[in-house]
Short mmCIF file of C-alpha atoms and ligand atoms in Angstrom, two decimals:
data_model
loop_
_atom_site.label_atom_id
_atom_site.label_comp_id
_atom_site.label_asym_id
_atom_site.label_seq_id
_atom_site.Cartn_x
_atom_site.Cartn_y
_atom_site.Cartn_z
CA UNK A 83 8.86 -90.37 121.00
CA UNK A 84 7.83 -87.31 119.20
CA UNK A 85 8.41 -84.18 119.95
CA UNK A 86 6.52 -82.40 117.67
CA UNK A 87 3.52 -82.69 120.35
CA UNK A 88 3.33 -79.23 121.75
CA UNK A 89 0.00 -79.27 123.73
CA UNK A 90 -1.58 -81.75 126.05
CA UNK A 91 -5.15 -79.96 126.96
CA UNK A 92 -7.75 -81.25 129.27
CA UNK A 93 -11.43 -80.64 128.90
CA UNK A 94 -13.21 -78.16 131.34
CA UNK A 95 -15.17 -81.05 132.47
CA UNK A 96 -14.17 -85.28 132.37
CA UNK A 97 -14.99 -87.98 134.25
CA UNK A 98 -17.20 -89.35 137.32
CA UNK A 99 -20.19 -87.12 137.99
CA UNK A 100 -22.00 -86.88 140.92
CA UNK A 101 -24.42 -90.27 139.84
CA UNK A 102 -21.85 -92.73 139.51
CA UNK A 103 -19.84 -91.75 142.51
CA UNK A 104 -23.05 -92.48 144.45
CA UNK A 105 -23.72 -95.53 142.68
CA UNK A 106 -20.12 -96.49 143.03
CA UNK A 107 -19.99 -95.81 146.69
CA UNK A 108 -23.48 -97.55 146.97
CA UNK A 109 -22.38 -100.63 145.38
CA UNK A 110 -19.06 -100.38 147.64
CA UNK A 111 -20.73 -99.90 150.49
CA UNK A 112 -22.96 -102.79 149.97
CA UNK A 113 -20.77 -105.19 148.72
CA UNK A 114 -18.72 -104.66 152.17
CA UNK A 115 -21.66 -104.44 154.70
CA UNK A 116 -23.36 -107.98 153.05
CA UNK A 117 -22.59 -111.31 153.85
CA UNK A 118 -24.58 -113.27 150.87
CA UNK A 119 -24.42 -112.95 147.37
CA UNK A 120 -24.62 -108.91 145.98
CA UNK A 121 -25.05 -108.59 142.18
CA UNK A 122 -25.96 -105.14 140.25
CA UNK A 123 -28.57 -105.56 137.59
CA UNK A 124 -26.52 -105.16 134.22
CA UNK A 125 -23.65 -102.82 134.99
CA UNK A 126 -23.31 -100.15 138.13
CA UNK A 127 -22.23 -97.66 135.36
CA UNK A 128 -21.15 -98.40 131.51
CA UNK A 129 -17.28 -98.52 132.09
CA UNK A 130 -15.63 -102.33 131.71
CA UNK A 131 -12.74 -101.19 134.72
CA UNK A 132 -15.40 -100.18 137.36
CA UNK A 133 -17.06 -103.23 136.64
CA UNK A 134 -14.04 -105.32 136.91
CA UNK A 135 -12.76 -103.69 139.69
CA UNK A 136 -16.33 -103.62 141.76
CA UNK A 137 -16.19 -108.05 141.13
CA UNK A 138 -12.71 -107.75 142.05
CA UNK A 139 -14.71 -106.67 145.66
CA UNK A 140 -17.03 -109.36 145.05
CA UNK A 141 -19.94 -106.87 143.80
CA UNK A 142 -20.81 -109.73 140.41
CA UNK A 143 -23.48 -108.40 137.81
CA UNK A 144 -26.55 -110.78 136.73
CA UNK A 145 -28.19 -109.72 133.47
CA UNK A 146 -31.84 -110.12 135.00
CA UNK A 147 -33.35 -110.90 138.72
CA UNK A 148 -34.16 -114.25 137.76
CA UNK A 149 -30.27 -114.55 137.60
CA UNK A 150 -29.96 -113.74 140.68
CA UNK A 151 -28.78 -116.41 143.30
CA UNK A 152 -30.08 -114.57 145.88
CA UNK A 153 -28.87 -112.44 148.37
CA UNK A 154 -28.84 -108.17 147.52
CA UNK A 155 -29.41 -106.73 143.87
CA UNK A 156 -28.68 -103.23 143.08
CA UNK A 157 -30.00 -101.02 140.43
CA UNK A 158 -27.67 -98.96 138.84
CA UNK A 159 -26.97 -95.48 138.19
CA UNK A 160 -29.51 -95.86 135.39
CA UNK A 161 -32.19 -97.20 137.10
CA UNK A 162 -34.69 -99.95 136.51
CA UNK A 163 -38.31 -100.59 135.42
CA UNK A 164 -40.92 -100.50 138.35
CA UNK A 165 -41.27 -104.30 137.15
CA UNK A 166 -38.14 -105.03 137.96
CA UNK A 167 -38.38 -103.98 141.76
CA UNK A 168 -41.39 -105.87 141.72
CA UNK A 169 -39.87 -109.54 140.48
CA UNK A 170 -37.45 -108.81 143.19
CA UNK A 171 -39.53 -108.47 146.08
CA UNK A 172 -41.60 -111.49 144.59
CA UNK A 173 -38.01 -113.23 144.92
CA UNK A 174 -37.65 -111.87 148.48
CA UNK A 175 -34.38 -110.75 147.04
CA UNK A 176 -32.69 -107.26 149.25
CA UNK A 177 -32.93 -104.43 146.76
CA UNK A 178 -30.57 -101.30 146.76
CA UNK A 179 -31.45 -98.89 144.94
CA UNK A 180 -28.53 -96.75 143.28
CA UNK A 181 -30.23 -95.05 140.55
CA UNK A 182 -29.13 -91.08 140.11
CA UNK A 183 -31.24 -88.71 141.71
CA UNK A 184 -31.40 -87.12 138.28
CA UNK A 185 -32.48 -90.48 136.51
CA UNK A 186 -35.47 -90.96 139.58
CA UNK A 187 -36.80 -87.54 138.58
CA UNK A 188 -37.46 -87.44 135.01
CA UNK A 189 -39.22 -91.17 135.95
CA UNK A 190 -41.01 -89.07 138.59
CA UNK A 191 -41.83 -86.18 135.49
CA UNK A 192 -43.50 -88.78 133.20
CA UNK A 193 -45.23 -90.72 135.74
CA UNK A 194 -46.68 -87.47 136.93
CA UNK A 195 -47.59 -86.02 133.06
CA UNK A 196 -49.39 -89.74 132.50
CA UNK A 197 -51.46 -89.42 135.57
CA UNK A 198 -52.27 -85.90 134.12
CA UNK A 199 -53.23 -87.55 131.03
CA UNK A 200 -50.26 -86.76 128.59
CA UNK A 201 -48.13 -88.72 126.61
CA UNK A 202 -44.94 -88.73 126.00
CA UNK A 203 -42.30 -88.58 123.50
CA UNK A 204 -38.81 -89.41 124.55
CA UNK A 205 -36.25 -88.46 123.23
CA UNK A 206 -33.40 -91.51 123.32
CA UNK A 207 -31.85 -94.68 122.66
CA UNK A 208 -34.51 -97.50 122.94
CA UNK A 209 -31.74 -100.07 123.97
CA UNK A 210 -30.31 -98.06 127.24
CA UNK A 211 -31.24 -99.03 130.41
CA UNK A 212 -32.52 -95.50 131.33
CA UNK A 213 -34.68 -95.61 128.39
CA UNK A 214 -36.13 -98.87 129.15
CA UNK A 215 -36.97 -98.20 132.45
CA UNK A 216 -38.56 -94.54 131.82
CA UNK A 217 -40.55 -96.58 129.13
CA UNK A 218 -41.49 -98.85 132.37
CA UNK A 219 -42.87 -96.31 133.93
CA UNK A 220 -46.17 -96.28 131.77
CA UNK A 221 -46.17 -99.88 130.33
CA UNK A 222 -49.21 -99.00 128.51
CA UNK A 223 -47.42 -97.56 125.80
CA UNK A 224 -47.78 -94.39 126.70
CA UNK A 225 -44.31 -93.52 126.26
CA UNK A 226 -43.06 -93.53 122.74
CA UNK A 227 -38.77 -93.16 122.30
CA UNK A 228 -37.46 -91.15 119.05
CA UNK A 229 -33.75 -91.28 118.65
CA UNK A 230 -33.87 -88.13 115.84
CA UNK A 231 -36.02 -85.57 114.84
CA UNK A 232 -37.17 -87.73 111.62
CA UNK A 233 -38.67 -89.84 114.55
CA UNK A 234 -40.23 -87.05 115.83
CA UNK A 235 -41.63 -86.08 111.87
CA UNK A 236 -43.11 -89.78 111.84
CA UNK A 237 -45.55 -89.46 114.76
CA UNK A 238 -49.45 -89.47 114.15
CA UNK A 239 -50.28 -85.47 114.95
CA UNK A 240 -53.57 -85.78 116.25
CA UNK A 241 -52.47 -85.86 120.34
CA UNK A 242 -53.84 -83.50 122.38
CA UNK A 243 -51.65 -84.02 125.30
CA UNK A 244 -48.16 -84.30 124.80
CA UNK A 245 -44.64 -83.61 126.35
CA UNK A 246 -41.27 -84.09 125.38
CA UNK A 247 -38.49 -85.79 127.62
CA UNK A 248 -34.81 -86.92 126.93
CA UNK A 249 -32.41 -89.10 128.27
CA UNK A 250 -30.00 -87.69 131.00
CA UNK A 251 -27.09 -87.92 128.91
CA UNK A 252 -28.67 -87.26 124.97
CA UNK A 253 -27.07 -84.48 122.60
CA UNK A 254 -27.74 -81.10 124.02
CA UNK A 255 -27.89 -79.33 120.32
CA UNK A 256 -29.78 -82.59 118.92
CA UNK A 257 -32.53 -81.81 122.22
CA UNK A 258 -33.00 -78.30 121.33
CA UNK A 259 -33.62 -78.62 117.19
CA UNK A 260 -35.79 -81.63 117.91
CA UNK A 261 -37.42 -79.38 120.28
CA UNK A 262 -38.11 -76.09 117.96
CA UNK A 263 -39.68 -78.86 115.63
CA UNK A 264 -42.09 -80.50 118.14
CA UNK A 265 -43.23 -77.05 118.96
CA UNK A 266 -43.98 -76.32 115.44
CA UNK A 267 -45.36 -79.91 114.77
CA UNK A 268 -47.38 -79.92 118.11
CA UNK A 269 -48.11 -76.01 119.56
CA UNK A 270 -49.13 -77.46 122.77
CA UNK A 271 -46.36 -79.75 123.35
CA UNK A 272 -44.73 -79.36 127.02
CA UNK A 273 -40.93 -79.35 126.83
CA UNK A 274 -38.63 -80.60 129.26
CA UNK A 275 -35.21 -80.64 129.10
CA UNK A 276 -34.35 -83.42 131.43
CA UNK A 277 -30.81 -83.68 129.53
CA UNK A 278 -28.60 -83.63 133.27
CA UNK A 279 -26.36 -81.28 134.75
CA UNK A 280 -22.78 -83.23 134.39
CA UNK A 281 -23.88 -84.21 130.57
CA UNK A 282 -24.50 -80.79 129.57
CA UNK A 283 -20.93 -79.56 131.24
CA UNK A 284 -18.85 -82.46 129.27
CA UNK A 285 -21.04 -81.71 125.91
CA UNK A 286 -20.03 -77.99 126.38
CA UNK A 287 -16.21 -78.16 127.39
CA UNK A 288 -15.72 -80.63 124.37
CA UNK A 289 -17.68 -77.96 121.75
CA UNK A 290 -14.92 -75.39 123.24
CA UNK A 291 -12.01 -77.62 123.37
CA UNK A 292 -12.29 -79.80 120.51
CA UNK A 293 -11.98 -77.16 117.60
CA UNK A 294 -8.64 -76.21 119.18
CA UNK A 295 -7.00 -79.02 118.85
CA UNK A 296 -5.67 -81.66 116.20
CA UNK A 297 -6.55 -84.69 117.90
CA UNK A 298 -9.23 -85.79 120.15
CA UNK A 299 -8.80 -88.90 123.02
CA UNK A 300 -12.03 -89.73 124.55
CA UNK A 301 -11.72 -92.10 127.25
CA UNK A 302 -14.67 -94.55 127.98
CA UNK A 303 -15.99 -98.05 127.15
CA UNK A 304 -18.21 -98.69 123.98
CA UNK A 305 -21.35 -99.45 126.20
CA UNK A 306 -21.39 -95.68 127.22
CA UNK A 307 -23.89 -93.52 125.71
CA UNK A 308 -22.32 -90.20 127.37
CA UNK A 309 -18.46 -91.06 125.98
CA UNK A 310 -19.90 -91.90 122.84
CA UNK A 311 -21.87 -88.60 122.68
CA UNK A 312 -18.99 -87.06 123.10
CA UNK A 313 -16.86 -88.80 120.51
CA UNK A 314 -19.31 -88.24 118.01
CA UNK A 315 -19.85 -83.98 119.19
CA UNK A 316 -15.95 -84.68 118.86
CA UNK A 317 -15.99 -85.88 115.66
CA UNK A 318 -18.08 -82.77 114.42
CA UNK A 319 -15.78 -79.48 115.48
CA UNK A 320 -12.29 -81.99 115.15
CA UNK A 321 -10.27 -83.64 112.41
CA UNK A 322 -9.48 -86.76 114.28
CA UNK A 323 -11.24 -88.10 117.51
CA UNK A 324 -11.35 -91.68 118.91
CA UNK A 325 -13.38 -93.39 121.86
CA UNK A 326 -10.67 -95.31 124.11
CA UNK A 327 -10.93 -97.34 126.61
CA UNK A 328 -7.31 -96.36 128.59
CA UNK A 329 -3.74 -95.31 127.16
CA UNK A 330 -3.66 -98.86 126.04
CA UNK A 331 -5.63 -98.08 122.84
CA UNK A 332 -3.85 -94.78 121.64
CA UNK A 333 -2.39 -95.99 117.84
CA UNK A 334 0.88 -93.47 117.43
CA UNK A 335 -0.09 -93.28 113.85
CA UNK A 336 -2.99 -91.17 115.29
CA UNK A 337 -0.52 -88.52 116.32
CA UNK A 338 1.55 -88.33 113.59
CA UNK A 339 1.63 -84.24 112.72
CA UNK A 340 -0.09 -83.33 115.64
CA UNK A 341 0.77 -80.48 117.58
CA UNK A 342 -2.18 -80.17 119.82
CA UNK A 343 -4.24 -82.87 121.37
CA UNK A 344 -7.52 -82.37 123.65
CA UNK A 345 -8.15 -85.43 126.60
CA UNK A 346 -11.71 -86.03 128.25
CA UNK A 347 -13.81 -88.92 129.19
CA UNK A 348 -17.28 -90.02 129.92
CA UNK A 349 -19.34 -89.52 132.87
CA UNK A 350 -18.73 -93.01 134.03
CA UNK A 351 -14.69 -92.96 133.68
CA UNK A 352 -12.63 -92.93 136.20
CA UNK A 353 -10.62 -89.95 136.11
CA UNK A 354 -7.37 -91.55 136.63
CA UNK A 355 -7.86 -93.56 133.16
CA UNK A 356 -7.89 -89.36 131.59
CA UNK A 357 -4.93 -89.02 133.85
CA UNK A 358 -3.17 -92.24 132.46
CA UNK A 359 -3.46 -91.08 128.66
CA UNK A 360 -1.98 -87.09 129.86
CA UNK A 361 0.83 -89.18 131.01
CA UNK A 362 1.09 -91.36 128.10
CA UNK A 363 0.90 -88.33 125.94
CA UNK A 364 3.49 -86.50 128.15
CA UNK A 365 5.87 -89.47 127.57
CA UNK A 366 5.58 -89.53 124.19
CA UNK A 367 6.23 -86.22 123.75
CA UNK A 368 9.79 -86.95 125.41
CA UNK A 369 8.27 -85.01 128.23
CA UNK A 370 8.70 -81.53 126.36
CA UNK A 371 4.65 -80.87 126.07
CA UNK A 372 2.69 -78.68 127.87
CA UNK A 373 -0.52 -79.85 129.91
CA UNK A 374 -3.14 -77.76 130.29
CA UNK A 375 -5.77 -77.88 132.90
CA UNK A 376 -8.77 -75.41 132.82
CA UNK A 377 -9.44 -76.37 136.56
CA UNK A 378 -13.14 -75.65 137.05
CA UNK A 379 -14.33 -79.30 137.62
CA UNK A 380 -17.27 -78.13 140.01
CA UNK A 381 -20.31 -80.16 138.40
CA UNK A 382 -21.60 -81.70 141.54
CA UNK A 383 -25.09 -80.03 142.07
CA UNK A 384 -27.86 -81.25 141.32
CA UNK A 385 -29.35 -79.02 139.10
CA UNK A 386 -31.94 -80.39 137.21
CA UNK A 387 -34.98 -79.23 138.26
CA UNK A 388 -37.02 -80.67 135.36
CA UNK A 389 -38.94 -77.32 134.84
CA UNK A 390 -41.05 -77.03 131.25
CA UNK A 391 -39.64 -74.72 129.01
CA UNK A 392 -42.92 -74.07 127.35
S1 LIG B 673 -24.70 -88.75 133.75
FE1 LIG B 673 -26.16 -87.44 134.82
S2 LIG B 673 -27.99 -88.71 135.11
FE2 LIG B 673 -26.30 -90.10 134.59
S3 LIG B 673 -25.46 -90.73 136.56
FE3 LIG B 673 -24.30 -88.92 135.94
S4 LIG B 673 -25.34 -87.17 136.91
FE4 LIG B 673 -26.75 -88.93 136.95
#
């Protein structure tokens, strides 16, 4: 017990966003309504208790289709290369499809910009699932992936048609410096901010709620780009700030001197595992903090509409 923690605050935004309920309810859905073997392709979202809890309900995961025993596979919340729904109707395998709407449209962007003749740079993490299957979408190397702006300094300058994508969930402030420099490397570059909706809220309430506070709890598994993006934002505007995946993890040595500590978690946590560590927190304090919830949690549209900024 300590009772020199004060304040227990909660992010703005945390937690599920509208994609990985779907997926979630997809996979749910599907694992009920089936009566042979249903496996997701990798994981239904990067978070090791909906994945345990989903094979719990006999929804397994297969790291390819050739994995597969047969029966249903589902594509996750990040989506899959158009290869990949190809080997699977070559298997005569039952396909359900839960990637995010927002994931299907910046595929639907670059596939559109290569039949126009662009190429693209996008702006990610080569090893992600989205990545890969945006990449997919033009598999003759029409799509090249930077993961910083020295990336971006590296490319061969003589393209005339180019655009700039990201990944759904890649660092809002890290989209918009690498994309002042692409307009000054490339003039004619088109821009699109295809960073999504819930990202940009989670990015934002941690930039306000981070600096306030001693200590930062971020609550998601290692595999998730999003928590991680927002443990390292975190890390930035904050003296201390850790990626966990529940209460379990908290070290008190963490909170020794701390008065104030700030709570969210990753698009693909489950809320209750935020809820957990306020709790833990709240008991540690010897129930003498105070928790404070901003309240406005309304992320659920859609809002992406993938327009070009330039
Ligand atoms: S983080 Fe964004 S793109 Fe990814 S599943 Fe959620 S809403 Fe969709």
């Amino acid at each position: 017990m300590n009772e020199g923690l004060k304040t227990i605050r909660l992010a703005r935004h945390y937690g599920f966003c509208m994609g990985v309920k779907r997926a979630i309810r997809t996979a749910l859905r599907t694992g009920a309504d089936s009566t042979g073997p249903v496996n997701v392709i990798h994981d239904i979202v990067h978070n090791d208790a909906v994945v345990k809890s989903l094979a719990e309900r006999k929804v397994g995961s297969v790291a390819s289709v050739a994995e597969a025993p047969g029966g249903t596979i589902i594509v996750p919340a990040h989506g899959a290369p158009p290869a990949l729904f190809e080997e699977a109707e070559r298997r005569g395998l039952k396909i359900v499809d839960a990637t995010c709407p927002l994931v299907i449209k910046i595929q639907r962007i670059v596939r559109r910009l290569i039949d126009n003749g662009y190429e693209i740079i996008h702006f990610g993490d080569l090893h992600h699932d989205e990545t890969r299957a945006v990449v997919g979408q033009a598999p003759d190397g029409k799509v090249v992936v930077i993961h910083d702006i020295d990336g971006l300094r590296a490319l061969p300058q003589d393209r005339p048609k180019l655009a700039l994508t990201s990944q759904t969930t890649a660092d809002a402030v890290e989209f918009a410096r690498i994309s002042r420099e692409a307009k000054r490397l490339f003039p004619n570059i088109k821009i699109y901010n295809t960073i999504c909706n819930a990202t940009g809220l989670r990015q934002k309430a941690v930039l306000e709620l981070a600096p306030e506070v001693d200590l930062m709890l971020i609550v998601g598994s290692r595999s998730s780009a999003n928590s991680k993006r927002l443990r390292d934002i975190s890390q930035t505007v904050c003296k201390q700030a850790y990626l966990i995946n529940s209460a379990r993890d908290i070290d008190p040595a963490w909170l020794e001197g701390v008065t104030a500590v700030g709570v969210t978690a990753g698009a693909s946590t489950p809320d209750i595992l935020a809820e957990e560590v306020v709790t833990w927190l709240m008991a540690y304090s010897g129930g003498k903090a105070v928790v404070i919830r901003p309240g406005d949690r309304n992320d659920e549209p859609a809002d992406l509409d993938g327009a070009a900024l330039e």
